[in-house]
Structures are given as C-alpha cells and as structure tokens.
Tab-separated table of C-alpha atoms in Angstrom:
chain	number	residue	atom	x	y	z
A	1	UNK	CA	0.000	0.000	0.000
A	2	UNK	CA	1.313	3.441	-0.855
A	3	UNK	CA	1.371	6.242	1.676
A	4	UNK	CA	-1.108	9.100	1.340
A	5	UNK	CA	1.372	11.961	1.293
A	6	UNK	CA	4.819	12.086	-0.209
A	7	UNK	CA	4.779	8.685	-1.880
A	8	UNK	CA	1.486	9.462	-3.590
A	9	UNK	CA	2.932	12.710	-4.865
A	10	UNK	CA	5.707	10.668	-6.441
A	11	UNK	CA	3.039	8.377	-7.822
A	12	UNK	CA	1.543	11.279	-9.701
A	13	UNK	CA	4.638	13.197	-10.689
A	14	UNK	CA	2.990	12.978	-14.114
A	15	UNK	CA	0.024	14.781	-12.580
A	16	UNK	CA	-0.218	17.367	-15.340
A	17	UNK	CA	-0.514	14.693	-18.015
A	18	UNK	CA	-2.965	12.679	-15.918
A	19	UNK	CA	-5.095	15.778	-15.364
A	20	UNK	CA	-5.109	16.498	-19.095
A	21	UNK	CA	-6.335	12.994	-19.827
A	22	UNK	CA	-8.926	12.890	-17.080
A	23	UNK	CA	-10.617	16.236	-17.627
A	24	UNK	CA	-11.415	19.008	-15.187
A	25	UNK	CA	-11.224	18.618	-11.422
A	26	UNK	CA	-14.174	19.302	-9.199
A	27	UNK	CA	-14.600	22.723	-7.612
A	28	UNK	CA	-13.447	21.325	-4.300
A	29	UNK	CA	-10.307	19.899	-5.824
A	30	UNK	CA	-9.418	23.200	-7.447
A	31	UNK	CA	-9.666	25.165	-4.237
A	32	UNK	CA	-8.575	22.738	-1.520
A	33	UNK	CA	-5.026	21.510	-2.071
A	34	UNK	CA	-4.829	18.725	0.515
A	35	UNK	CA	-3.083	15.369	0.236
A	36	UNK	CA	-6.128	13.146	0.631
A	37	UNK	CA	-6.981	10.252	-1.635
A	38	UNK	CA	-9.600	12.401	-3.361
A	39	UNK	CA	-7.136	15.121	-4.306
A	40	UNK	CA	-6.134	12.812	-7.124
A	41	UNK	CA	-9.642	11.653	-7.971
A	42	UNK	CA	-9.846	13.757	-11.082
A	43	UNK	CA	-13.327	14.114	-12.480
A	44	UNK	CA	-13.278	12.797	-16.003
A	45	UNK	CA	-15.728	14.196	-18.440
A	46	UNK	CA	-19.050	12.525	-18.871
A	47	UNK	CA	-19.235	9.588	-16.531
A	48	UNK	CA	-22.846	10.457	-16.230
A	49	UNK	CA	-26.188	9.660	-17.693
A	50	UNK	CA	-24.790	10.595	-21.063
A	51	UNK	CA	-27.226	13.415	-21.585
A	52	UNK	CA	-26.322	16.867	-20.348
A	53	UNK	CA	-23.529	19.013	-18.977
A	54	UNK	CA	-20.656	17.838	-21.165
A	55	UNK	CA	-19.723	21.253	-22.472
A	56	UNK	CA	-16.960	21.723	-19.939
A	57	UNK	CA	-15.395	18.352	-20.691
A	58	UNK	CA	-15.724	17.716	-24.392
A	59	UNK	CA	-13.731	19.670	-26.929
A	60	UNK	CA	-16.161	22.110	-28.488
A	61	UNK	CA	-16.093	22.513	-32.225
A	62	UNK	CA	-16.870	25.558	-34.331
A	63	UNK	CA	-20.607	25.916	-34.562
A	64	UNK	CA	-20.888	28.222	-37.533
A	65	UNK	CA	-21.053	25.933	-40.551
A	66	UNK	CA	-20.335	28.834	-42.868
A	67	UNK	CA	-16.872	28.972	-41.277
A	68	UNK	CA	-16.369	25.244	-40.752
A	69	UNK	CA	-13.096	23.969	-42.142
A	70	UNK	CA	-14.830	21.011	-43.763
A	71	UNK	CA	-16.630	23.236	-46.248
A	72	UNK	CA	-15.282	26.222	-48.102
A	73	UNK	CA	-17.141	29.489	-48.445
A	74	UNK	CA	-17.387	28.893	-52.177
A	75	UNK	CA	-18.993	25.483	-51.738
A	76	UNK	CA	-21.516	26.860	-49.263
A	77	UNK	CA	-22.434	29.687	-51.581
A	78	UNK	CA	-23.259	27.198	-54.323
A	79	UNK	CA	-25.659	25.147	-52.202
A	80	UNK	CA	-29.373	25.284	-52.898
A	81	UNK	CA	-31.415	27.497	-50.587
A	82	UNK	CA	-34.582	26.030	-49.036
A	83	UNK	CA	-37.530	27.627	-47.275
A	84	UNK	CA	-38.751	26.199	-43.998
A	85	UNK	CA	-41.994	25.155	-45.690
A	86	UNK	CA	-40.044	22.778	-47.935
A	87	UNK	CA	-38.167	21.312	-44.958
A	88	UNK	CA	-41.467	20.619	-43.161
A	89	UNK	CA	-42.542	18.355	-46.033
A	90	UNK	CA	-39.745	15.977	-45.009
A	91	UNK	CA	-41.045	15.022	-41.562
A	92	UNK	CA	-40.959	11.595	-39.902
A	93	UNK	CA	-43.553	10.126	-42.269
A	94	UNK	CA	-41.850	11.282	-45.473
A	95	UNK	CA	-39.707	9.119	-47.734
A	96	UNK	CA	-36.696	11.311	-47.048
A	97	UNK	CA	-36.104	12.813	-43.585
A	98	UNK	CA	-34.645	16.315	-43.384
A	99	UNK	CA	-33.517	18.378	-40.422
A	100	UNK	CA	-31.923	21.796	-40.058
A	101	UNK	CA	-29.103	22.989	-37.829
A	102	UNK	CA	-28.397	26.715	-37.717
A	103	UNK	CA	-28.464	27.690	-41.430
A	104	UNK	CA	-27.864	24.179	-42.789
A	105	UNK	CA	-30.335	21.693	-44.298
A	106	UNK	CA	-29.509	17.991	-43.962
A	107	UNK	CA	-31.005	14.784	-45.350
A	108	UNK	CA	-30.462	12.330	-42.476
A	109	UNK	CA	-32.541	9.443	-43.843
A	110	UNK	CA	-29.560	7.118	-44.116
A	111	UNK	CA	-28.230	8.100	-40.700
A	112	UNK	CA	-31.296	7.274	-38.606
A	113	UNK	CA	-30.372	3.601	-38.153
A	114	UNK	CA	-26.921	4.633	-36.921
A	115	UNK	CA	-28.067	7.362	-34.528
A	116	UNK	CA	-26.828	6.532	-30.991
A	117	UNK	CA	-30.043	7.985	-29.579
A	118	UNK	CA	-32.204	5.701	-31.694
A	119	UNK	CA	-35.355	7.131	-33.208
A	120	UNK	CA	-35.166	10.179	-30.926
A	121	UNK	CA	-33.754	11.958	-33.955
A	122	UNK	CA	-37.222	11.764	-35.544
A	123	UNK	CA	-38.444	14.300	-32.972
A	124	UNK	CA	-36.618	16.897	-35.077
A	125	UNK	CA	-37.735	15.523	-38.451
A	126	UNK	CA	-38.770	18.338	-40.773
A	127	UNK	CA	-37.568	20.898	-38.263
A	128	UNK	CA	-34.519	22.148	-36.346
A	129	UNK	CA	-32.281	19.974	-34.190
A	130	UNK	CA	-30.987	23.090	-32.418
A	131	UNK	CA	-33.274	22.802	-29.354
A	132	UNK	CA	-32.125	19.210	-28.812
A	133	UNK	CA	-28.471	20.112	-29.209
A	134	UNK	CA	-28.948	22.923	-26.707
A	135	UNK	CA	-29.605	20.101	-24.241
A	136	UNK	CA	-27.385	17.304	-25.488
A	137	UNK	CA	-24.180	19.274	-25.827
A	138	UNK	CA	-22.102	16.162	-26.549
A	139	UNK	CA	-23.224	16.728	-30.138
A	140	UNK	CA	-21.114	19.875	-30.322
A	141	UNK	CA	-17.832	18.213	-31.173
A	142	UNK	CA	-15.733	18.352	-34.288
A	143	UNK	CA	-16.396	14.678	-35.003
A	144	UNK	CA	-20.185	15.011	-34.782
A	145	UNK	CA	-20.245	18.163	-36.882
A	146	UNK	CA	-18.167	16.455	-39.559
A	147	UNK	CA	-20.662	13.569	-39.644
A	148	UNK	CA	-23.523	16.042	-39.974
A	149	UNK	CA	-21.804	17.903	-42.814
A	150	UNK	CA	-21.717	14.670	-44.781
A	151	UNK	CA	-25.514	14.834	-44.991
A	152	UNK	CA	-25.810	18.501	-45.958
A	153	UNK	CA	-27.962	19.163	-49.010
A	154	UNK	CA	-28.449	22.906	-48.801
A	155	UNK	CA	-28.849	26.097	-46.829
A	156	UNK	CA	-31.884	27.419	-44.996
A	157	UNK	CA	-33.252	30.750	-46.132
A	158	UNK	CA	-31.749	33.355	-43.814
A	159	UNK	CA	-35.271	34.562	-42.931
A	160	UNK	CA	-36.153	31.084	-41.632
A	161	UNK	CA	-33.075	30.396	-39.483
A	162	UNK	CA	-34.487	29.744	-35.983
A	163	UNK	CA	-33.508	31.976	-33.098
A	164	UNK	CA	-32.845	29.482	-30.301
A	165	UNK	CA	-33.218	30.793	-26.774
A	166	UNK	CA	-33.387	27.560	-24.819
A	167	UNK	CA	-33.555	27.676	-21.031
A	168	UNK	CA	-30.693	25.787	-19.429
A	169	UNK	CA	-30.164	24.176	-16.048
A	170	UNK	CA	-28.385	27.215	-14.618
A	171	UNK	CA	-31.856	28.374	-13.582
A	172	UNK	CA	-32.187	25.582	-11.021
A	173	UNK	CA	-31.936	27.204	-7.593
A	174	UNK	CA	-31.193	25.110	-4.524
A	175	UNK	CA	-33.616	27.076	-2.375
A	176	UNK	CA	-36.484	26.391	-4.784
A	177	UNK	CA	-35.652	22.809	-5.761
A	178	UNK	CA	-38.025	20.109	-4.529
A	179	UNK	CA	-37.652	16.347	-4.370
A	180	UNK	CA	-40.810	14.260	-4.659
A	181	UNK	CA	-41.022	10.643	-3.487
A	182	UNK	CA	-43.981	8.758	-4.950
A	183	UNK	CA	-45.376	5.483	-3.643
A	184	UNK	CA	-46.766	2.648	-5.740
A	185	UNK	CA	-50.283	3.896	-4.887
A	186	UNK	CA	-49.545	7.454	-5.971
A	187	UNK	CA	-49.041	9.010	-2.537
A	188	UNK	CA	-46.262	11.613	-2.537
A	189	UNK	CA	-43.854	13.154	-0.064
A	190	UNK	CA	-42.336	16.495	-1.056
A	191	UNK	CA	-39.023	17.728	0.389
A	192	UNK	CA	-36.818	20.772	-0.028
A	193	UNK	CA	-33.036	20.374	-0.123
A	194	UNK	CA	-32.787	21.996	3.300
A	195	UNK	CA	-35.386	19.613	4.736
A	196	UNK	CA	-33.482	16.715	3.279
A	197	UNK	CA	-30.304	17.829	5.051
A	198	UNK	CA	-31.943	18.487	8.424
A	199	UNK	CA	-34.400	15.605	8.644
A	200	UNK	CA	-32.191	12.652	7.724
A	201	UNK	CA	-28.872	11.269	8.880
A	202	UNK	CA	-26.093	11.923	6.387
A	203	UNK	CA	-23.691	9.364	4.978
A	204	UNK	CA	-20.499	9.743	2.955
A	205	UNK	CA	-19.132	7.303	0.407
A	206	UNK	CA	-16.320	7.350	-2.122
A	207	UNK	CA	-17.628	6.140	-5.461
A	208	UNK	CA	-16.805	5.915	-9.144
A	209	UNK	CA	-19.205	7.072	-11.833
A	210	UNK	CA	-18.325	5.560	-15.193
A	211	UNK	CA	-20.148	6.133	-18.463
A	212	UNK	CA	-21.225	2.956	-20.239
A	213	UNK	CA	-19.365	4.321	-23.271
A	214	UNK	CA	-16.015	4.682	-21.548
A	215	UNK	CA	-13.228	3.474	-23.893
A	216	UNK	CA	-15.692	3.274	-26.797
A	217	UNK	CA	-12.926	4.589	-29.078
A	218	UNK	CA	-10.913	1.440	-28.356
A	219	UNK	CA	-13.809	-0.791	-29.345
A	220	UNK	CA	-14.292	1.304	-32.476
A	221	UNK	CA	-10.737	0.429	-33.516
A	222	UNK	CA	-11.749	-3.221	-33.544
A	223	UNK	CA	-14.986	-2.621	-35.456
A	224	UNK	CA	-17.033	0.510	-36.078
A	225	UNK	CA	-19.534	1.434	-33.359
A	226	UNK	CA	-22.029	4.219	-32.729
A	227	UNK	CA	-21.599	7.024	-30.215
A	228	UNK	CA	-19.244	9.668	-28.924
A	229	UNK	CA	-15.675	8.387	-29.152
A	230	UNK	CA	-14.717	8.393	-25.485
A	231	UNK	CA	-11.246	7.147	-24.742
A	232	UNK	CA	-10.457	6.277	-21.113
A	233	UNK	CA	-11.661	9.499	-19.517
A	234	UNK	CA	-15.444	9.025	-19.284
A	235	UNK	CA	-15.025	8.082	-15.628
A	236	UNK	CA	-14.876	9.950	-12.343
A	237	UNK	CA	-14.233	9.289	-8.678
A	238	UNK	CA	-15.422	11.493	-5.843
A	239	UNK	CA	-16.569	11.533	-2.245
A	240	UNK	CA	-20.341	11.945	-2.056
A	241	UNK	CA	-22.435	12.953	0.960
A	242	UNK	CA	-26.196	12.652	1.274
A	243	UNK	CA	-29.033	10.580	2.715
A	244	UNK	CA	-29.720	6.912	2.188
A	245	UNK	CA	-32.351	6.214	-0.436
A	246	UNK	CA	-33.958	3.552	1.736
A	247	UNK	CA	-34.461	6.098	4.540
A	248	UNK	CA	-36.370	8.361	2.161
A	249	UNK	CA	-38.496	5.456	0.964
A	250	UNK	CA	-39.259	4.291	4.505
A	251	UNK	CA	-40.227	7.810	5.583
A	252	UNK	CA	-42.692	7.918	2.683
A	253	UNK	CA	-44.323	4.775	4.048
A	254	UNK	CA	-42.764	2.468	1.471
A	255	UNK	CA	-41.868	-1.066	2.504
A	256	UNK	CA	-38.718	-1.832	0.516
A	257	UNK	CA	-39.396	-5.558	1.044
A	258	UNK	CA	-42.872	-5.348	-0.496
A	259	UNK	CA	-43.016	-8.075	-3.160
A	260	UNK	CA	-44.951	-5.753	-5.483
A	261	UNK	CA	-42.084	-3.280	-5.679
A	262	UNK	CA	-39.497	-4.346	-8.252
A	263	UNK	CA	-37.842	-1.082	-9.313
A	264	UNK	CA	-37.124	2.461	-8.153
A	265	UNK	CA	-37.316	5.174	-10.824
A	266	UNK	CA	-35.453	8.489	-10.870
A	267	UNK	CA	-36.303	11.593	-12.886
A	268	UNK	CA	-34.093	14.620	-13.421
A	269	UNK	CA	-34.961	18.270	-13.932
A	270	UNK	CA	-33.452	18.144	-17.427
A	271	UNK	CA	-36.141	17.746	-20.064
A	272	UNK	CA	-35.975	17.513	-23.835
A	273	UNK	CA	-37.955	19.859	-26.104
A	274	UNK	CA	-40.954	17.516	-25.859
A	275	UNK	CA	-41.033	17.996	-22.088
A	276	UNK	CA	-39.785	14.470	-21.364
A	277	UNK	CA	-37.373	14.317	-18.404
A	278	UNK	CA	-34.261	12.188	-18.279
A	279	UNK	CA	-35.163	8.992	-16.433
A	280	UNK	CA	-33.616	5.770	-15.203
A	281	UNK	CA	-34.297	3.019	-12.685
A	282	UNK	CA	-32.544	0.436	-10.539
A	283	UNK	CA	-33.813	-2.841	-9.049
A	284	UNK	CA	-35.322	-2.589	-5.566
A	285	UNK	CA	-32.650	-4.971	-4.257
A	286	UNK	CA	-30.027	-2.346	-5.047
A	287	UNK	CA	-32.169	0.547	-3.805
A	288	UNK	CA	-32.405	-0.832	-0.285
A	289	UNK	CA	-28.655	-1.236	0.094
A	290	UNK	CA	-26.548	0.841	2.500
A	291	UNK	CA	-24.551	2.448	-0.311
A	292	UNK	CA	-27.245	4.140	-2.443
A	293	UNK	CA	-27.714	7.788	-1.474
A	294	UNK	CA	-29.342	10.985	-2.636
A	295	UNK	CA	-26.308	13.267	-2.547
A	296	UNK	CA	-26.068	17.007	-2.015
A	297	UNK	CA	-22.314	17.277	-1.433
A	298	UNK	CA	-19.426	16.266	-3.685
A	299	UNK	CA	-15.949	16.261	-2.162
A	300	UNK	CA	-17.185	18.178	0.878
A	301	UNK	CA	-18.980	21.034	-0.871
A	302	UNK	CA	-22.285	21.532	-2.691
A	303	UNK	CA	-22.421	19.489	-5.878
A	304	UNK	CA	-21.350	21.672	-8.843
A	305	UNK	CA	-24.066	22.328	-11.395
A	306	UNK	CA	-22.439	20.217	-14.108
A	307	UNK	CA	-22.348	17.246	-11.770
A	308	UNK	CA	-26.042	17.452	-10.913
A	309	UNK	CA	-26.679	20.206	-8.347
A	310	UNK	CA	-28.467	20.419	-6.085
A	311	UNK	CA	-29.303	16.689	-5.813
A	312	UNK	CA	-27.992	13.604	-7.552
A	313	UNK	CA	-28.709	9.950	-6.891
A	314	UNK	CA	-25.487	8.028	-6.350
A	315	UNK	CA	-25.709	4.299	-7.106
A	316	UNK	CA	-22.234	2.976	-6.258
A	317	UNK	CA	-21.131	0.076	-8.414
A	318	UNK	CA	-23.628	0.816	-11.185
A	319	UNK	CA	-23.169	2.423	-14.583
A	320	UNK	CA	-23.359	6.226	-14.733
A	321	UNK	CA	-26.596	6.247	-16.743
A	322	UNK	CA	-28.534	5.221	-13.614
A	323	UNK	CA	-27.063	7.967	-11.411
A	324	UNK	CA	-29.495	10.689	-12.375
A	325	UNK	CA	-28.417	14.322	-12.075
A	326	UNK	CA	-30.595	17.278	-11.018
A	327	UNK	CA	-32.809	14.731	-9.249
A	328	UNK	CA	-36.379	15.868	-8.665
A	329	UNK	CA	-38.496	12.715	-8.443
A	330	UNK	CA	-38.242	9.183	-7.007
A	331	UNK	CA	-40.948	6.639	-7.852
A	332	UNK	CA	-41.353	3.014	-6.738
A	333	UNK	CA	-42.876	0.728	-9.330
A	334	UNK	CA	-43.689	-2.803	-10.376
A	335	UNK	CA	-41.828	-2.305	-13.631
A	336	UNK	CA	-38.616	-0.807	-14.976
A	337	UNK	CA	-38.478	2.804	-16.138
A	338	UNK	CA	-39.972	3.435	-19.576
A	339	UNK	CA	-37.343	6.090	-20.253
A	340	UNK	CA	-35.613	5.979	-23.632
A	341	UNK	CA	-32.294	5.921	-21.775
A	342	UNK	CA	-33.369	2.834	-19.834
A	343	UNK	CA	-35.127	0.965	-22.628
A	344	UNK	CA	-33.470	1.988	-25.890
A	345	UNK	CA	-29.925	3.081	-25.355
A	346	UNK	CA	-27.811	1.753	-22.520
A	347	UNK	CA	-28.071	-1.889	-23.511
A	348	UNK	CA	-25.300	-3.937	-25.119
A	349	UNK	CA	-25.936	-6.220	-28.078
A	350	UNK	CA	-24.318	-9.424	-29.266
A	351	UNK	CA	-21.587	-9.373	-31.936
A	352	UNK	CA	-24.197	-10.599	-34.448
A	353	UNK	CA	-25.767	-7.133	-34.506
A	354	UNK	CA	-24.283	-4.751	-37.075
A	355	UNK	CA	-24.662	-1.030	-37.630
A	356	UNK	CA	-27.752	-0.461	-39.708
A	357	UNK	CA	-29.574	-3.550	-38.415
A	358	UNK	CA	-32.828	-3.117	-36.532
A	359	UNK	CA	-31.976	-3.040	-32.844
A	360	UNK	CA	-34.127	-5.423	-30.822
A	361	UNK	CA	-33.850	-3.615	-27.517
A	362	UNK	CA	-35.835	-6.138	-25.508
A	363	UNK	CA	-33.467	-9.026	-26.223
A	364	UNK	CA	-31.061	-7.988	-23.459
A	365	UNK	CA	-31.559	-6.273	-20.080
A	366	UNK	CA	-30.477	-2.725	-19.370
A	367	UNK	CA	-26.956	-2.257	-18.048
A	368	UNK	CA	-26.654	-1.896	-14.274
A	369	UNK	CA	-23.326	-3.079	-12.823
A	370	UNK	CA	-20.176	-2.456	-14.845
A	371	UNK	CA	-17.588	-5.229	-15.470
A	372	UNK	CA	-13.971	-4.986	-14.307
A	373	UNK	CA	-12.128	-2.110	-15.979
A	374	UNK	CA	-8.530	-0.897	-16.174
A	375	UNK	CA	-6.836	1.912	-18.102
A	376	UNK	CA	-3.439	3.577	-18.342
A	377	UNK	CA	-3.617	7.366	-17.989
A	378	UNK	CA	0.075	8.183	-18.305
A	379	UNK	CA	1.951	8.085	-20.613
A	380	UNK	CA	-0.352	9.146	-23.414
A	381	UNK	CA	-0.591	7.058	-26.604
A	382	UNK	CA	2.358	7.471	-29.002
A	383	UNK	CA	4.554	9.109	-26.383
A	384	UNK	CA	8.190	9.219	-27.513
A	385	UNK	CA	10.743	7.922	-25.014
A	386	UNK	CA	14.527	7.819	-25.139
A	387	UNK	CA	16.036	4.349	-25.225
A	388	UNK	CA	18.707	5.569	-22.858
A	389	UNK	CA	16.114	6.129	-20.133
A	390	UNK	CA	15.743	2.337	-19.979
A	391	UNK	CA	12.372	2.556	-18.178
A	392	UNK	CA	8.993	4.286	-18.498
A	393	UNK	CA	6.850	5.400	-15.548
A	394	UNK	CA	3.155	4.588	-15.927
A	395	UNK	CA	0.018	5.288	-13.889
A	396	UNK	CA	-3.688	4.639	-14.240
A	397	UNK	CA	-6.878	3.339	-12.651
A	398	UNK	CA	-8.865	0.147	-12.233
A	399	UNK	CA	-12.391	-0.447	-10.982
A	400	UNK	CA	-15.153	-3.037	-11.017
A	401	UNK	CA	-18.900	-2.728	-10.592
A	402	UNK	CA	-21.042	-4.078	-7.786
A	403	UNK	CA	-18.538	-3.132	-5.084
A	404	UNK	CA	-16.132	-5.852	-6.185
A	405	UNK	CA	-12.680	-4.662	-5.138
A	406	UNK	CA	-9.602	-4.858	-7.355
A	407	UNK	CA	-7.241	-7.568	-6.122
A	408	UNK	CA	-4.571	-7.462	-8.821
A	409	UNK	CA	-3.348	-5.211	-11.622
A	410	UNK	CA	-0.703	-6.374	-14.072
A	411	UNK	CA	1.193	-4.747	-16.923
A	412	UNK	CA	3.089	-6.156	-19.899
A	413	UNK	CA	5.455	-4.752	-22.524
A	414	UNK	CA	5.865	-7.901	-24.633
A	415	UNK	CA	2.364	-8.395	-25.972
A	416	UNK	CA	1.106	-10.265	-22.927
A	417	UNK	CA	3.780	-12.966	-22.883
A	418	UNK	CA	4.917	-11.931	-19.410
A	419	UNK	CA	3.258	-9.779	-16.732
A	420	UNK	CA	4.348	-7.775	-13.709
A	421	UNK	CA	2.203	-6.652	-10.787
A	422	UNK	CA	1.962	-2.963	-9.898
A	423	UNK	CA	1.645	-0.892	-6.741
A	424	UNK	CA	-1.963	-0.024	-5.904
A	425	UNK	CA	-3.584	2.787	-3.929
A	426	UNK	CA	-7.086	2.035	-2.637
A	427	UNK	CA	-9.673	3.751	-0.467
A	428	UNK	CA	-8.762	2.820	3.104
A	429	UNK	CA	-12.355	3.091	4.369
A	430	UNK	CA	-13.570	0.382	1.974
A	431	UNK	CA	-12.916	-3.349	1.860
A	432	UNK	CA	-12.649	-5.805	-1.004
A	433	UNK	CA	-16.301	-6.815	-0.672
A	434	UNK	CA	-17.576	-3.220	-0.681
A	435	UNK	CA	-15.157	-1.213	-2.805
A	436	UNK	CA	-16.913	1.480	-4.817
A	437	UNK	CA	-13.974	3.885	-5.233
A	438	UNK	CA	-11.402	3.265	-7.916
A	439	UNK	CA	-7.933	1.788	-7.442
A	440	UNK	CA	-5.049	3.907	-8.677
A	441	UNK	CA	-1.802	2.282	-9.707
A	442	UNK	CA	1.753	3.068	-10.716
A	443	UNK	CA	4.619	1.068	-12.160
A	444	UNK	CA	7.997	1.430	-13.780
A	445	UNK	CA	8.378	-0.756	-16.875
A	446	UNK	CA	11.505	-1.575	-18.834
A	447	UNK	CA	11.829	-0.524	-22.456
A	448	UNK	CA	12.173	-3.765	-24.465
A	449	UNK	CA	15.584	-4.054	-26.182
A	450	UNK	CA	15.914	-3.653	-29.932
A	451	UNK	CA	12.434	-2.288	-30.666
A	452	UNK	CA	11.392	1.000	-32.223
A	453	UNK	CA	7.905	0.841	-30.738
A	454	UNK	CA	5.963	-1.284	-28.265
A	455	UNK	CA	2.669	-1.419	-26.373
A	456	UNK	CA	2.231	-1.056	-22.651
A	457	UNK	CA	-0.691	-3.307	-21.709
A	458	UNK	CA	-2.667	-3.237	-18.460
A	459	UNK	CA	-5.353	-5.524	-17.048
A	460	UNK	CA	-7.031	-6.090	-13.701
A	461	UNK	CA	-8.759	-8.805	-11.683
A	462	UNK	CA	-11.602	-8.130	-9.232
A	463	UNK	CA	-12.694	-9.791	-5.982
A	464	UNK	CA	-14.934	-12.248	-7.850
A	465	UNK	CA	-11.900	-13.180	-9.974
A	466	UNK	CA	-13.474	-11.634	-13.040
A	467	UNK	CA	-10.859	-10.866	-15.690
A	468	UNK	CA	-10.743	-8.681	-18.782
A	469	UNK	CA	-10.884	-10.097	-22.309
A	470	UNK	CA	-7.778	-9.762	-24.441
A	471	UNK	CA	-9.643	-8.070	-27.304
A	472	UNK	CA	-13.100	-6.739	-28.188
A	473	UNK	CA	-13.801	-9.836	-30.274
A	474	UNK	CA	-16.288	-11.397	-27.900
A	475	UNK	CA	-17.780	-8.214	-26.412
A	476	UNK	CA	-18.253	-5.969	-29.467
A	477	UNK	CA	-21.676	-4.334	-29.649
A	478	UNK	CA	-23.128	-1.714	-31.966
A	479	UNK	CA	-23.282	0.976	-29.246
A	480	UNK	CA	-19.712	0.428	-28.122
A	481	UNK	CA	-20.784	-0.090	-24.509
A	482	UNK	CA	-18.949	-1.529	-21.473
A	483	UNK	CA	-15.704	-2.016	-23.348
A	484	UNK	CA	-13.114	-3.490	-21.012
A	485	UNK	CA	-10.578	-5.365	-23.132
A	486	UNK	CA	-6.908	-5.098	-22.194
A	487	UNK	CA	-5.841	-1.473	-22.432
A	488	UNK	CA	-2.958	-0.893	-24.832
A	489	UNK	CA	-0.878	2.275	-25.065
A	490	UNK	CA	1.587	2.456	-27.991
A	491	UNK	CA	5.025	3.900	-27.189
A	492	UNK	CA	7.659	5.130	-29.676
A	493	UNK	CA	11.334	4.548	-28.826
A	494	UNK	CA	13.946	7.138	-29.855
A	495	UNK	CA	17.625	6.210	-30.166
C-alpha cells in the first residue's frame, strides 16, 4: 500500500498529463489543495447519464457551418437554398427525412439507423435539431459536426433560421428545488433540499461514476460502433455525501421488502424539447442497500451544477446512466423505467448485430453493474521515449462494478507474454467486498531491447476473480458499450 502523502505525490509526478487525460477537477479539488486520496480523484468528463452538462469536458467545435473547415465558403455559396416550408414536407412520415441545424439543411434518412439515440432523432424531423443540441451538448464536437456535414444538401433561407433561446439548467436554484417521493399507490412526499439535510442522517461514500461508453474509441478500432468516441476518460471518482435512499423510501411509508415493488425510478430536472425528463431506474434490491444515497455534497462542498446540483442519486457500483443528475423525483414501481435511456440506449448487443440492423432492444436487459475495468492514464498514446532512459513510468486506474474490489493489476510490454504486478492505492475506508472507489496504480516498466515501438498493456482482476478479455472480439456491440478489453498504449522509442 502506498502512503497518502509524499509517496502518492511521487506516484503522480505525471500529474499534469494525468489531469489532461482525465478532464477538469471538481470545484473542491481546485480550491482545496490537501493530500487526501480524493485530491487525485480527477473528475473525467461525462461519466454520467450521457445526456447533459458535457460542455466543460468535451472539446467544443466551431458551430458556424459557414466557417467550418470542412466546407469552403465557395462550396456553401453554391448550395441550394430552401424555405422552412419545404423542410417541413420531409417530416418523420416522409420518404426522405430532413432536419436543419443553424443555417444548414440535412437529409439524415440514411443516418437514422446509426443514430446513438435511436429514433429520438425523428423528434426533429422536418424541423430544427438546435433545441435538442442545446440540451445534449455532446453533439457539439468536431467529429459530430463532420458527420452532420456529410448529410448537408443545402442552406436554410436566412429569414427562416431559428432563433434558439433555450432555457438551461443554470436556472435551477437550490432554495427552490423540490424532491418528490412517490409510492406505488400514488401518494407523494415532497421535500426541499434543506429539509433533506436536516431531517435525515447523512452518509459519505467514495464512489466511481463511469459512463457505459467509456473506452468506446478502443472498441471502435476493432470494429465501427455508434456514439461519442470516449477514450479512457469518461469516468470519475469522488466523495459523495447525502441521505440513504432507503431512509427516504421508509419515511414515505414504502416497505422496501414489499413483493410488489421491483424497481425504483429516478427523474431529473433536465427535459428535452418535448417535455420528457431524463429517467432511469434500478432494481429494488439495489435501492435498499446501505450504499445508495441521494447526494447534495461532492468532495465536501455543494455538488457543482455540471455534476447534478443540487441533488444527484449516487448508485455505487452501477453504470453512470442510472445515477441521475438534477434529481427531482423518485418513484417506486412494479416495472422498470420506460425512459428511452433505460429501454433503448444503454443496452449492449451481441456481436451478431451490425450497424444499420434493426436493434431489438428487448433481447437484453439494461446495463446496471459495470464489469472490471482498467486503463493507463500516463503516458499518453504514441509518447516518444529515449532508449537511454531504460524505463517508463506509468500510472492509471482500475475499478469493477457491484462493489467488487480490485485484487490485482498487471502490466506487460511484450504483448502479454509476461506480466508484472503494480503498486496499488485504494480507499482505506472500503474493503474488497464493498469497494466502490477506484484503485489507482503506478509502475515502472523496462523498455524492451531492440524495438522502435511497443505497447504497454494493463489488465485487472476483481474480488470475484473476473478478468478482462484480451480483445473486443467477444464483447463488441453496436453501441460500443462496457468495453473493457486489455488497455494498450503504444510507445515510440527514440535512439
């Protein structure tokens, strides 16, 4: 076990690189420079429900298509100009489906089957996608805009370009926010954030939130998948404080051992342009556990807005899509949530399913617990090292769902022929049977003799002795979800 102070500083002497890979730190981490375990729990991008709040973590692309590098001014000037009335003729029931974005007109008929959000794209058929993109800001990346440009057929008449003034979540005020708990018979209990803090005992837990699409880019290298090309940074680790979910349910008169109750639903304050809120659910067996909380603090301070302020449900050991941000409603039910994000997105499919095939969502259950995961954060891919240095320092993380602690992490520089164990840093307050925080690791590996390039490979084993597959061959799915094959980082050797 590494020490918490000086030795852990040595562990992360590549801290700047690690921080670059992992995204922005939390507000608490930026202002409180202590040497705790959580100082190094960098918050990585979108290990969330995969819906909102990514704008601070995803590289934002240019939004003005007239200035986009993928299309010249001359080419844009030569495009046909359409009136909004013509676009409306190409709604969801038309032979060809058109949408607009800013001043562009796009025929997305051939893209619908590949859309990561399923048929949600049809909500904008014959109209503007701008209101949806105002919510789902993960669309605003260079890669997504380049895909969209491939479907451009013209320009929208300047008089018809919509003026989007979409209300965002910055208007949520803690003092006005209410949390409603609804029983299976429709009875409700309504609480303010302040009442939640004063009325119930608080609990603190260190927990990972990992997006189901973490390392999707790696799976895409094996075979093309749908979705935002996350590398290894769609994961976060923080210390959360709040009240136990089961206490809230009991106070509302709900018997968590009632045989009629099978699931607990969560709804956020974020709604799409149709008024539909983000929703998810977890099995009642998970909901009555000690670890599930409705959190109001993250790393000792109020949860930042982008992480779900003022309330977020924390479901340790489960995929990020179930840990709903801006929580406003809890409902017990006999059935699973009907939410698109529960029923038609965060589900993995067998290798037999290909992009463009009809997705039979009901053939597999929704993702809850994540499998064992491991990734190298430093050095970055294609880092150049001097042969004379003889060794390379590496660092990274490992984690497994369901509270299954990491018992071993190994690295290889010869393609997996031989392996060496690494030093691990784990949350001291948690044990191997209830480990929800990630395990950080470091190692010093030798540069193989006589090579110009090589891969550093890392893999982990959890408490249930679950291991990671060598490749994506047996786990590939069209959405690129829960990818956990051996992580490989290519290194270039300079003489």
